[in-house]
């Protein structure tokens, strides 16, 4: 999964056509924060990598944001997964990510 990024116009256009504004915001926000985002067909995004994914998971949880730590899966060391939600949930997720990355 390392090295894959979602930021190409075709991929973003596909998300727009699918009517998935929260995913578009999440991809853009995570990319702006320097994270790699792996697209999925599901309503979720794989993002990372993190040197300590469990600490990032806990930091997000402490801010009321639930993501899944998938870093113990084969080939997923350092990665987390987030489901696209409502615009409000997306805002909360991105704000928490910005805060945690700043510290």
PDB file of N, CA and C in Angstrom:
ATOM      1  N   UNK A   1       0.819  -1.190   0.000  1.00  0.00           N
ATOM      2  CA  UNK A   1       0.000   0.000   0.000  1.00  0.00           C
ATOM      3  C   UNK A   1       0.855   1.242   0.000  1.00  0.00           C
ATOM      4  N   UNK A   2       2.080   1.155   0.461  1.00  0.00           N
ATOM      5  CA  UNK A   2       2.931   2.323   0.537  1.00  0.00           C
ATOM      6  C   UNK A   2       3.204   2.890  -0.845  1.00  0.00           C
ATOM      7  N   UNK A   3       3.153   4.212  -0.940  1.00  0.00           N
ATOM      8  CA  UNK A   3       3.456   4.879  -2.189  1.00  0.00           C
ATOM      9  C   UNK A   3       2.235   5.199  -3.025  1.00  0.00           C
ATOM     10  N   UNK A   4       1.102   4.614  -2.735  1.00  0.00           N
ATOM     11  CA  UNK A   4      -0.110   4.908  -3.494  1.00  0.00           C
ATOM     12  C   UNK A   4      -0.717   6.193  -2.958  1.00  0.00           C
ATOM     13  N   UNK A   5      -1.218   7.008  -3.864  1.00  0.00           N
ATOM     14  CA  UNK A   5      -1.833   8.260  -3.431  1.00  0.00           C
ATOM     15  C   UNK A   5      -3.064   8.548  -4.263  1.00  0.00           C
ATOM     16  N   UNK A   6      -4.059   9.104  -3.647  1.00  0.00           N
ATOM     17  CA  UNK A   6      -5.251   9.521  -4.368  1.00  0.00           C
ATOM     18  C   UNK A   6      -5.185  11.026  -4.479  1.00  0.00           C
ATOM     19  N   UNK A   7      -4.904  11.508  -5.638  1.00  0.00           N
ATOM     20  CA  UNK A   7      -4.911  12.947  -5.845  1.00  0.00           C
ATOM     21  C   UNK A   7      -5.024  13.241  -7.332  1.00  0.00           C
ATOM     22  N   UNK A   8      -5.188  12.196  -8.138  1.00  0.00           N
ATOM     23  CA  UNK A   8      -5.268  12.439  -9.569  1.00  0.00           C
ATOM     24  C   UNK A   8      -6.637  12.973  -9.933  1.00  0.00           C
ATOM     25  N   UNK A   9      -6.698  13.814 -10.946  1.00  0.00           N
ATOM     26  CA  UNK A   9      -7.988  14.372 -11.359  1.00  0.00           C
ATOM     27  C   UNK A   9      -9.020  13.301 -11.697  1.00  0.00           C
ATOM     28  N   UNK A  10      -8.617  12.219 -12.358  1.00  0.00           N
ATOM     29  CA  UNK A  10      -9.573  11.169 -12.720  1.00  0.00           C
ATOM     30  C   UNK A  10     -10.186  10.525 -11.482  1.00  0.00           C
ATOM     31  N   UNK A  11      -9.355  10.262 -10.473  1.00  0.00           N
ATOM     32  CA  UNK A  11      -9.872   9.643  -9.250  1.00  0.00           C
ATOM     33  C   UNK A  11     -10.809  10.592  -8.507  1.00  0.00           C
ATOM     34  N   UNK A  12     -10.442  11.865  -8.438  1.00  0.00           N
ATOM     35  CA  UNK A  12     -11.309  12.829  -7.771  1.00  0.00           C
ATOM     36  C   UNK A  12     -12.604  13.012  -8.547  1.00  0.00           C
ATOM     37  N   UNK A  13     -12.522  13.010  -9.878  1.00  0.00           N
ATOM     38  CA  UNK A  13     -13.726  13.126 -10.700  1.00  0.00           C
ATOM     39  C   UNK A  13     -14.650  11.945 -10.436  1.00  0.00           C
ATOM     40  N   UNK A  14     -14.078  10.751 -10.299  1.00  0.00           N
ATOM     41  CA  UNK A  14     -14.887   9.571  -9.998  1.00  0.00           C
ATOM     42  C   UNK A  14     -15.634   9.723  -8.686  1.00  0.00           C
ATOM     43  N   UNK A  15     -14.969  10.324  -7.687  1.00  0.00           N
ATOM     44  CA  UNK A  15     -15.625  10.549  -6.403  1.00  0.00           C
ATOM     45  C   UNK A  15     -16.729  11.591  -6.532  1.00  0.00           C
ATOM     46  N   UNK A  16     -16.485  12.630  -7.325  1.00  0.00           N
ATOM     47  CA  UNK A  16     -17.503  13.656  -7.538  1.00  0.00           C
ATOM     48  C   UNK A  16     -18.717  13.041  -8.208  1.00  0.00           C
ATOM     49  N   UNK A  17     -18.464  12.240  -9.245  1.00  0.00           N
ATOM     50  CA  UNK A  17     -19.565  11.611  -9.963  1.00  0.00           C
ATOM     51  C   UNK A  17     -20.344  10.670  -9.057  1.00  0.00           C
ATOM     52  N   UNK A  18     -19.670  10.077  -8.088  1.00  0.00           N
ATOM     53  CA  UNK A  18     -20.340   9.183  -7.150  1.00  0.00           C
ATOM     54  C   UNK A  18     -21.089   9.978  -6.073  1.00  0.00           C
ATOM     55  N   UNK A  19     -20.956  11.308  -6.114  1.00  0.00           N
ATOM     56  CA  UNK A  19     -21.651  12.144  -5.133  1.00  0.00           C
ATOM     57  C   UNK A  19     -21.087  12.009  -3.739  1.00  0.00           C
ATOM     58  N   UNK A  20     -19.790  11.768  -3.630  1.00  0.00           N
ATOM     59  CA  UNK A  20     -19.208  11.497  -2.325  1.00  0.00           C
ATOM     60  C   UNK A  20     -18.332  12.649  -1.847  1.00  0.00           C
ATOM     61  N   UNK A  21     -18.960  13.779  -1.544  1.00  0.00           N
ATOM     62  CA  UNK A  21     -18.228  14.963  -1.089  1.00  0.00           C
ATOM     63  C   UNK A  21     -17.403  14.702   0.176  1.00  0.00           C
ATOM     64  N   UNK A  22     -17.923  13.962   1.182  1.00  0.00           N
ATOM     65  CA  UNK A  22     -17.088  13.714   2.364  1.00  0.00           C
ATOM     66  C   UNK A  22     -15.781  12.998   2.025  1.00  0.00           C
ATOM     67  N   UNK A  23     -15.835  12.017   1.148  1.00  0.00           N
ATOM     68  CA  UNK A  23     -14.596  11.315   0.769  1.00  0.00           C
ATOM     69  C   UNK A  23     -13.630  12.257   0.073  1.00  0.00           C
ATOM     70  N   UNK A  24     -14.155  13.134  -0.786  1.00  0.00           N
ATOM     71  CA  UNK A  24     -13.292  14.081  -1.487  1.00  0.00           C
ATOM     72  C   UNK A  24     -12.582  14.980  -0.479  1.00  0.00           C
ATOM     73  N   UNK A  25     -13.334  15.484   0.493  1.00  0.00           N
ATOM     74  CA  UNK A  25     -12.733  16.334   1.524  1.00  0.00           C
ATOM     75  C   UNK A  25     -11.698  15.580   2.335  1.00  0.00           C
ATOM     76  N   UNK A  26     -11.987  14.312   2.653  1.00  0.00           N
ATOM     77  CA  UNK A  26     -11.053  13.514   3.438  1.00  0.00           C
ATOM     78  C   UNK A  26      -9.767  13.263   2.665  1.00  0.00           C
ATOM     79  N   UNK A  27      -9.893  12.907   1.398  1.00  0.00           N
ATOM     80  CA  UNK A  27      -8.707  12.669   0.568  1.00  0.00           C
ATOM     81  C   UNK A  27      -7.876  13.943   0.477  1.00  0.00           C
ATOM     82  N   UNK A  28      -8.525  15.054   0.186  1.00  0.00           N
ATOM     83  CA  UNK A  28      -7.809  16.323   0.056  1.00  0.00           C
ATOM     84  C   UNK A  28      -7.136  16.712   1.372  1.00  0.00           C
ATOM     85  N   UNK A  29      -7.862  16.578   2.481  1.00  0.00           N
ATOM     86  CA  UNK A  29      -7.312  16.945   3.781  1.00  0.00           C
ATOM     87  C   UNK A  29      -6.147  16.069   4.195  1.00  0.00           C
ATOM     88  N   UNK A  30      -6.280  14.768   4.019  1.00  0.00           N
ATOM     89  CA  UNK A  30      -5.196  13.850   4.377  1.00  0.00           C
ATOM     90  C   UNK A  30      -3.978  14.063   3.496  1.00  0.00           C
ATOM     91  N   UNK A  31      -4.207  14.299   2.219  1.00  0.00           N
ATOM     92  CA  UNK A  31      -3.102  14.552   1.290  1.00  0.00           C
ATOM     93  C   UNK A  31      -2.382  15.836   1.684  1.00  0.00           C
ATOM     94  N   UNK A  32      -3.151  16.867   2.034  1.00  0.00           N
ATOM     95  CA  UNK A  32      -2.564  18.146   2.462  1.00  0.00           C
ATOM     96  C   UNK A  32      -1.706  17.952   3.722  1.00  0.00           C
ATOM     97  N   UNK A  33      -2.098  17.009   4.568  1.00  0.00           N
ATOM     98  CA  UNK A  33      -1.345  16.726   5.797  1.00  0.00           C
ATOM     99  C   UNK A  33      -0.158  15.797   5.541  1.00  0.00           C
ATOM    100  N   UNK A  34       0.070  15.465   4.283  1.00  0.00           N
ATOM    101  CA  UNK A  34       1.232  14.644   3.937  1.00  0.00           C
ATOM    102  C   UNK A  34       1.010  13.154   4.070  1.00  0.00           C
ATOM    103  N   UNK A  35      -0.235  12.738   4.208  1.00  0.00           N
ATOM    104  CA  UNK A  35      -0.534  11.309   4.327  1.00  0.00           C
ATOM    105  C   UNK A  35      -0.852  10.722   2.965  1.00  0.00           C
ATOM    106  N   UNK A  36      -0.531   9.473   2.811  1.00  0.00           N
ATOM    107  CA  UNK A  36      -0.891   8.731   1.623  1.00  0.00           C
ATOM    108  C   UNK A  36      -2.288   8.162   1.844  1.00  0.00           C
ATOM    109  N   UNK A  37      -3.097   8.192   0.806  1.00  0.00           N
ATOM    110  CA  UNK A  37      -4.453   7.677   0.886  1.00  0.00           C
ATOM    111  C   UNK A  37      -4.628   6.645  -0.218  1.00  0.00           C
ATOM    112  N   UNK A  38      -5.106   5.463   0.160  1.00  0.00           N
ATOM    113  CA  UNK A  38      -5.346   4.391  -0.793  1.00  0.00           C
ATOM    114  C   UNK A  38      -6.844   4.308  -1.051  1.00  0.00           C
ATOM    115  N   UNK A  39      -7.248   4.413  -2.307  1.00  0.00           N
ATOM    116  CA  UNK A  39      -8.682   4.354  -2.599  1.00  0.00           C
ATOM    117  C   UNK A  39      -9.225   2.944  -2.423  1.00  0.00           C
ATOM    118  N   UNK A  40     -10.473   2.875  -2.054  1.00  0.00           N
ATOM    119  CA  UNK A  40     -11.161   1.598  -1.985  1.00  0.00           C
ATOM    120  C   UNK A  40     -12.505   1.764  -2.675  1.00  0.00           C
ATOM    121  N   UNK A  41     -13.126   0.670  -2.995  1.00  0.00           N
ATOM    122  CA  UNK A  41     -14.459   0.718  -3.586  1.00  0.00           C
ATOM    123  C   UNK A  41     -15.514   0.932  -2.501  1.00  0.00           C
ATOM    124  N   UNK A  42     -15.137   0.634  -1.286  1.00  0.00           N
ATOM    125  CA  UNK A  42     -16.069   0.767  -0.162  1.00  0.00           C
ATOM    126  C   UNK A  42     -16.136   2.226   0.287  1.00  0.00           C
ATOM    127  N   UNK A  43     -16.948   2.486   1.284  1.00  0.00           N
ATOM    128  CA  UNK A  43     -17.117   3.828   1.819  1.00  0.00           C
ATOM    129  C   UNK A  43     -16.065   4.109   2.900  1.00  0.00           C
ATOM    130  N   UNK A  44     -14.816   3.777   2.591  1.00  0.00           N
ATOM    131  CA  UNK A  44     -13.746   3.999   3.551  1.00  0.00           C
ATOM    132  C   UNK A  44     -12.457   4.329   2.818  1.00  0.00           C
ATOM    133  N   UNK A  45     -11.493   4.835   3.560  1.00  0.00           N
ATOM    134  CA  UNK A  45     -10.181   5.167   3.030  1.00  0.00           C
ATOM    135  C   UNK A  45      -9.121   4.547   3.932  1.00  0.00           C
ATOM    136  N   UNK A  46      -8.087   4.037   3.322  1.00  0.00           N
ATOM    137  CA  UNK A  46      -6.915   3.536   4.034  1.00  0.00           C
ATOM    138  C   UNK A  46      -5.908   4.671   4.006  1.00  0.00           C
ATOM    139  N   UNK A  47      -5.396   5.075   5.179  1.00  0.00           N
ATOM    140  CA  UNK A  47      -4.473   6.211   5.198  1.00  0.00           C
ATOM    141  C   UNK A  47      -3.321   5.964   6.160  1.00  0.00           C
ATOM    142  N   UNK A  48      -2.201   6.595   5.880  1.00  0.00           N
ATOM    143  CA  UNK A  48      -1.002   6.434   6.680  1.00  0.00           C
ATOM    144  C   UNK A  48       0.204   6.767   5.826  1.00  0.00           C
ATOM    145  N   UNK A  49       1.299   6.118   6.049  1.00  0.00           N
ATOM    146  CA  UNK A  49       1.579   5.265   7.202  1.00  0.00           C
ATOM    147  C   UNK A  49       1.980   6.107   8.413  1.00  0.00           C
ATOM    148  N   UNK A  50       1.841   5.514   9.575  1.00  0.00           N
ATOM    149  CA  UNK A  50       2.202   6.157  10.831  1.00  0.00           C
ATOM    150  C   UNK A  50       3.268   5.315  11.514  1.00  0.00           C
ATOM    151  N   UNK A  51       4.271   5.968  12.128  1.00  0.00           N
ATOM    152  CA  UNK A  51       5.281   5.192  12.855  1.00  0.00           C
ATOM    153  C   UNK A  51       4.668   4.444  14.038  1.00  0.00           C
ATOM    154  N   UNK A  52       3.623   5.033  14.635  1.00  0.00           N
ATOM    155  CA  UNK A  52       2.925   4.401  15.753  1.00  0.00           C
ATOM    156  C   UNK A  52       1.419   4.521  15.501  1.00  0.00           C
ATOM    157  N   UNK A  53       0.865   3.622  14.672  1.00  0.00           N
ATOM    158  CA  UNK A  53      -0.549   3.742  14.332  1.00  0.00           C
ATOM    159  C   UNK A  53      -1.473   3.620  15.541  1.00  0.00           C
ATOM    160  N   UNK A  54      -1.067   2.840  16.532  1.00  0.00           N
ATOM    161  CA  UNK A  54      -1.911   2.678  17.717  1.00  0.00           C
ATOM    162  C   UNK A  54      -2.036   4.004  18.475  1.00  0.00           C
ATOM    163  N   UNK A  55      -0.935   4.761  18.550  1.00  0.00           N
ATOM    164  CA  UNK A  55      -0.972   6.061  19.222  1.00  0.00           C
ATOM    165  C   UNK A  55      -1.861   7.040  18.453  1.00  0.00           C
ATOM    166  N   UNK A  56      -1.799   7.028  17.123  1.00  0.00           N
ATOM    167  CA  UNK A  56      -2.667   7.905  16.330  1.00  0.00           C
ATOM    168  C   UNK A  56      -4.122   7.485  16.502  1.00  0.00           C
ATOM    169  N   UNK A  57      -4.376   6.172  16.480  1.00  0.00           N
ATOM    170  CA  UNK A  57      -5.731   5.666  16.708  1.00  0.00           C
ATOM    171  C   UNK A  57      -6.264   6.166  18.049  1.00  0.00           C
ATOM    172  N   UNK A  58      -5.436   6.041  19.101  1.00  0.00           N
ATOM    173  CA  UNK A  58      -5.856   6.467  20.440  1.00  0.00           C
ATOM    174  C   UNK A  58      -6.067   7.973  20.489  1.00  0.00           C
ATOM    175  N   UNK A  59      -5.188   8.739  19.844  1.00  0.00           N
ATOM    176  CA  UNK A  59      -5.341  10.189  19.814  1.00  0.00           C
ATOM    177  C   UNK A  59      -6.639  10.609  19.152  1.00  0.00           C
ATOM    178  N   UNK A  60      -6.990   9.948  18.049  1.00  0.00           N
ATOM    179  CA  UNK A  60      -8.254  10.247  17.380  1.00  0.00           C
ATOM    180  C   UNK A  60      -9.434   9.854  18.261  1.00  0.00           C
ATOM    181  N   UNK A  61      -9.347   8.679  18.875  1.00  0.00           N
ATOM    182  CA  UNK A  61     -10.409   8.221  19.769  1.00  0.00           C
ATOM    183  C   UNK A  61     -10.615   9.204  20.916  1.00  0.00           C
ATOM    184  N   UNK A  62      -9.518   9.708  21.475  1.00  0.00           N
ATOM    185  CA  UNK A  62      -9.596  10.679  22.569  1.00  0.00           C
ATOM    186  C   UNK A  62     -10.307  11.963  22.136  1.00  0.00           C
ATOM    187  N   UNK A  63     -10.306  12.237  20.843  1.00  0.00           N
ATOM    188  CA  UNK A  63     -10.985  13.418  20.303  1.00  0.00           C
ATOM    189  C   UNK A  63     -12.383  13.076  19.795  1.00  0.00           C
ATOM    190  N   UNK A  64     -12.836  11.844  20.073  1.00  0.00           N
ATOM    191  CA  UNK A  64     -14.177  11.442  19.680  1.00  0.00           C
ATOM    192  C   UNK A  64     -14.307  10.977  18.243  1.00  0.00           C
ATOM    193  N   UNK A  65     -13.180  10.652  17.620  1.00  0.00           N
ATOM    194  CA  UNK A  65     -13.179  10.211  16.224  1.00  0.00           C
ATOM    195  C   UNK A  65     -12.782   8.732  16.192  1.00  0.00           C
ATOM    196  N   UNK A  66     -13.645   7.925  15.622  1.00  0.00           N
ATOM    197  CA  UNK A  66     -13.386   6.491  15.572  1.00  0.00           C
ATOM    198  C   UNK A  66     -12.857   6.090  14.202  1.00  0.00           C
ATOM    199  N   UNK A  67     -11.667   5.523  14.191  1.00  0.00           N
ATOM    200  CA  UNK A  67     -11.081   4.927  12.995  1.00  0.00           C
ATOM    201  C   UNK A  67     -10.693   3.506  13.356  1.00  0.00           C
ATOM    202  N   UNK A  68     -10.370   2.716  12.374  1.00  0.00           N
ATOM    203  CA  UNK A  68      -9.969   1.336  12.639  1.00  0.00           C
ATOM    204  C   UNK A  68      -8.464   1.195  12.455  1.00  0.00           C
ATOM    205  N   UNK A  69      -7.813   0.584  13.435  1.00  0.00           N
ATOM    206  CA  UNK A  69      -6.390   0.271  13.338  1.00  0.00           C
ATOM    207  C   UNK A  69      -6.265  -1.043  12.589  1.00  0.00           C
ATOM    208  N   UNK A  70      -5.825  -0.963  11.339  1.00  0.00           N
ATOM    209  CA  UNK A  70      -5.678  -2.168  10.517  1.00  0.00           C
ATOM    210  C   UNK A  70      -4.209  -2.564  10.381  1.00  0.00           C
ATOM    211  N   UNK A  71      -3.353  -1.936  11.190  1.00  0.00           N
ATOM    212  CA  UNK A  71      -1.909  -2.089  11.038  1.00  0.00           C
ATOM    213  C   UNK A  71      -1.383  -3.488  11.340  1.00  0.00           C
ATOM    214  N   UNK A  72      -2.202  -4.342  11.927  1.00  0.00           N
ATOM    215  CA  UNK A  72      -1.738  -5.709  12.194  1.00  0.00           C
ATOM    216  C   UNK A  72      -2.044  -6.649  11.031  1.00  0.00           C
ATOM    217  N   UNK A  73      -2.752  -6.144  10.034  1.00  0.00           N
ATOM    218  CA  UNK A  73      -3.068  -6.970   8.857  1.00  0.00           C
ATOM    219  C   UNK A  73      -1.857  -7.149   7.962  1.00  0.00           C
ATOM    220  N   UNK A  74      -1.846  -8.202   7.151  1.00  0.00           N
ATOM    221  CA  UNK A  74      -0.715  -8.461   6.258  1.00  0.00           C
ATOM    222  C   UNK A  74      -0.461  -7.283   5.318  1.00  0.00           C
ATOM    223  N   UNK A  75       0.762  -6.748   5.338  1.00  0.00           N
ATOM    224  CA  UNK A  75       1.142  -5.656   4.462  1.00  0.00           C
ATOM    225  C   UNK A  75       0.574  -4.298   4.847  1.00  0.00           C
ATOM    226  N   UNK A  76      -0.020  -4.190   6.038  1.00  0.00           N
ATOM    227  CA  UNK A  76      -0.677  -2.945   6.433  1.00  0.00           C
ATOM    228  C   UNK A  76       0.002  -2.245   7.614  1.00  0.00           C
ATOM    229  N   UNK A  77       1.219  -2.613   7.930  1.00  0.00           N
ATOM    230  CA  UNK A  77       1.918  -1.994   9.062  1.00  0.00           C
ATOM    231  C   UNK A  77       1.914  -0.478   8.915  1.00  0.00           C
ATOM    232  N   UNK A  78       1.401   0.213   9.943  1.00  0.00           N
ATOM    233  CA  UNK A  78       1.394   1.665   9.949  1.00  0.00           C
ATOM    234  C   UNK A  78       0.128   2.312   9.418  1.00  0.00           C
ATOM    235  N   UNK A  79      -0.850   1.517   9.012  1.00  0.00           N
ATOM    236  CA  UNK A  79      -2.033   2.059   8.340  1.00  0.00           C
ATOM    237  C   UNK A  79      -3.279   2.033   9.219  1.00  0.00           C
ATOM    238  N   UNK A  80      -4.136   3.031   8.992  1.00  0.00           N
ATOM    239  CA  UNK A  80      -5.436   3.132   9.633  1.00  0.00           C
ATOM    240  C   UNK A  80      -6.509   3.212   8.558  1.00  0.00           C
ATOM    241  N   UNK A  81      -7.751   2.921   8.935  1.00  0.00           N
ATOM    242  CA  UNK A  81      -8.868   3.000   7.999  1.00  0.00           C
ATOM    243  C   UNK A  81      -9.959   3.873   8.602  1.00  0.00           C
ATOM    244  N   UNK A  82     -10.527   4.717   7.776  1.00  0.00           N
ATOM    245  CA  UNK A  82     -11.614   5.591   8.230  1.00  0.00           C
ATOM    246  C   UNK A  82     -12.775   5.467   7.265  1.00  0.00           C
ATOM    247  N   UNK A  83     -13.971   5.447   7.816  1.00  0.00           N
ATOM    248  CA  UNK A  83     -15.175   5.441   6.990  1.00  0.00           C
ATOM    249  C   UNK A  83     -15.589   6.872   6.709  1.00  0.00           C
ATOM    250  N   UNK A  84     -16.044   7.117   5.490  1.00  0.00           N
ATOM    251  CA  UNK A  84     -16.592   8.432   5.152  1.00  0.00           C
ATOM    252  C   UNK A  84     -17.932   8.558   5.860  1.00  0.00           C
ATOM    253  N   UNK A  85     -18.176   9.719   6.428  1.00  0.00           N
ATOM    254  CA  UNK A  85     -19.419   9.928   7.164  1.00  0.00           C
ATOM    255  C   UNK A  85     -20.126  11.181   6.712  1.00  0.00           C
ATOM    256  N   UNK A  86     -20.801  11.792   7.646  1.00  0.00           N
ATOM    257  CA  UNK A  86     -21.525  13.023   7.358  1.00  0.00           C
ATOM    258  C   UNK A  86     -20.528  14.169   7.194  1.00  0.00           C
ATOM    259  N   UNK A  87     -20.963  15.293   6.652  1.00  0.00           N
ATOM    260  CA  UNK A  87     -20.066  16.452   6.581  1.00  0.00           C
ATOM    261  C   UNK A  87     -19.524  16.852   7.947  1.00  0.00           C
ATOM    262  N   UNK A  88     -20.345  16.766   8.981  1.00  0.00           N
ATOM    263  CA  UNK A  88     -19.901  17.116  10.335  1.00  0.00           C
ATOM    264  C   UNK A  88     -18.836  16.145  10.839  1.00  0.00           C
ATOM    265  N   UNK A  89     -19.037  14.854  10.585  1.00  0.00           N
ATOM    266  CA  UNK A  89     -18.041  13.849  10.990  1.00  0.00           C
ATOM    267  C   UNK A  89     -16.735  14.044  10.233  1.00  0.00           C
ATOM    268  N   UNK A  90     -16.835  14.401   8.974  1.00  0.00           N
ATOM    269  CA  UNK A  90     -15.643  14.654   8.167  1.00  0.00           C
ATOM    270  C   UNK A  90     -14.871  15.840   8.721  1.00  0.00           C
ATOM    271  N   UNK A  91     -15.581  16.901   9.079  1.00  0.00           N
ATOM    272  CA  UNK A  91     -14.946  18.083   9.670  1.00  0.00           C
ATOM    273  C   UNK A  91     -14.250  17.722  10.974  1.00  0.00           C
ATOM    274  N   UNK A  92     -14.913  16.947  11.816  1.00  0.00           N
ATOM    275  CA  UNK A  92     -14.322  16.534  13.097  1.00  0.00           C
ATOM    276  C   UNK A  92     -13.076  15.682  12.876  1.00  0.00           C
ATOM    277  N   UNK A  93     -13.140  14.763  11.924  1.00  0.00           N
ATOM    278  CA  UNK A  93     -11.995  13.901  11.612  1.00  0.00           C
ATOM    279  C   UNK A  93     -10.808  14.736  11.154  1.00  0.00           C
ATOM    280  N   UNK A  94     -11.027  15.630  10.196  1.00  0.00           N
ATOM    281  CA  UNK A  94      -9.925  16.432   9.665  1.00  0.00           C
ATOM    282  C   UNK A  94      -9.354  17.379  10.711  1.00  0.00           C
ATOM    283  N   UNK A  95     -10.214  17.957  11.549  1.00  0.00           N
ATOM    284  CA  UNK A  95      -9.737  18.837  12.619  1.00  0.00           C
ATOM    285  C   UNK A  95      -8.877  18.051  13.609  1.00  0.00           C
ATOM    286  N   UNK A  96      -9.303  16.846  13.959  1.00  0.00           N
ATOM    287  CA  UNK A  96      -8.532  16.006  14.885  1.00  0.00           C
ATOM    288  C   UNK A  96      -7.190  15.622  14.263  1.00  0.00           C
ATOM    289  N   UNK A  97      -7.197  15.267  12.985  1.00  0.00           N
ATOM    290  CA  UNK A  97      -5.940  14.915  12.307  1.00  0.00           C
ATOM    291  C   UNK A  97      -4.987  16.101  12.292  1.00  0.00           C
ATOM    292  N   UNK A  98      -5.488  17.284  11.965  1.00  0.00           N
ATOM    293  CA  UNK A  98      -4.643  18.476  11.937  1.00  0.00           C
ATOM    294  C   UNK A  98      -4.052  18.756  13.313  1.00  0.00           C
ATOM    295  N   UNK A  99      -4.869  18.635  14.349  1.00  0.00           N
ATOM    296  CA  UNK A  99      -4.400  18.876  15.720  1.00  0.00           C
ATOM    297  C   UNK A  99      -3.325  17.865  16.110  1.00  0.00           C
ATOM    298  N   UNK A 100      -3.582  16.590  15.833  1.00  0.00           N
ATOM    299  CA  UNK A 100      -2.624  15.555  16.237  1.00  0.00           C
ATOM    300  C   UNK A 100      -1.316  15.643  15.463  1.00  0.00           C
ATOM    301  N   UNK A 101      -1.396  16.016  14.200  1.00  0.00           N
ATOM    302  CA  UNK A 101      -0.160  16.126  13.409  1.00  0.00           C
ATOM    303  C   UNK A 101       0.647  17.354  13.804  1.00  0.00           C
ATOM    304  N   UNK A 102      -0.013  18.355  14.380  1.00  0.00           N
ATOM    305  CA  UNK A 102       0.690  19.577  14.782  1.00  0.00           C
ATOM    306  C   UNK A 102       1.459  19.382  16.091  1.00  0.00           C
ATOM    307  N   UNK A 103       1.144  18.292  16.809  1.00  0.00           N
ATOM    308  CA  UNK A 103       1.789  18.048  18.117  1.00  0.00           C
ATOM    309  C   UNK A 103       2.673  16.854  18.107  1.00  0.00           C
TER     310      UNK A 103
END
